[in-house]
């Protein structure tokens, strides 16, 4: 509500530790230049534009006489407008976090490539303290994998295994020929039944 009392956050870095964090003011309206509220600071007699505002919805204290003095004061101090914004520390911290994530991702990709040709050896791993948050890294004893020790990888996918065709001679002459014969007869009987019902 226009003319309501409000408190805006004082986010200046030069603000002392024991100074109040909020400044008392009166809501004048919305800023046309940026997303924010125009607040008349009564103690400092100037207008600021800020987004960090808490309104006190008590319009009893504001009278038309007070509103008239606000208009006069705001006209006199129109050029004396400061714009407060949040410090840029968050952007710097986000950039540092992104760089750390890229470095960790690169390290994990390198480790995956090395794991395919290296096997863990016996004994306790050595602890590497990096100075970063989290668990310390461990350096394991390694032994190179020889070609004889490499496990054979089956390249057939699940779909190839499930839908691969088996010759009928092999199916009916194999160890599970009774099950194959029952499956074929039920399938043929259901096909004949469906064809008969449709004509």
Steps between C-alpha positions, in 0.01 A plus 500: 500500500640839406644688796536191719788471737766256387842372592763439236813291541829687532736273307797735481830326575616808692217457752636429847443176684277655765310740275135416423441299183173670415429861407164657573323657205174572319386315187469737202434262213676282249819585317480565126868422432531160668308240697472655842312724736553872552544567871533842667749466786372740764822516704731558203249707298562325170330253265649157436400222263523153653345155477559400861200663669261396774175696515304585811140507378390754759360793302359666815822692555502657155284806451450729204720759667789253515441397138524861385833545675623179337421637152686824571801322643513246217488781241789680672713188523411338169863501383618360833401138423721208594447148382591218734566156365625181652877454510660306217641233732241242388610519135866453596411202720291342221786540251741333744254215558459450121879487452533246782223285347668505157832399658334218697316379185826496301674307778221242523506445120875446513458255788241299304738470203783385727281245680449301181874421473600501869402264782517584872788343680523372855553714809359815653453807279693820571292804598546814288382821668396752235378778729153489347179410681395140529687177536869488423605323182660158521788368296475121465780265412449400138602215277460509122241262355638246257304377200452158661329652806265725305144370520327427173229749428184371335392760248153354438226723627194381687278550195730288285492219755122508547397534137766294325358221287572137575465250214198269546711184454728609786204592723306172448810276528656680801469424874184712539319359196179416695460863612565627148241258357235616754577867431471451123168311526343763730617780270363328186169417671454861615574626146245258349245592764538875431482450123187285527321750725566794267356341180 
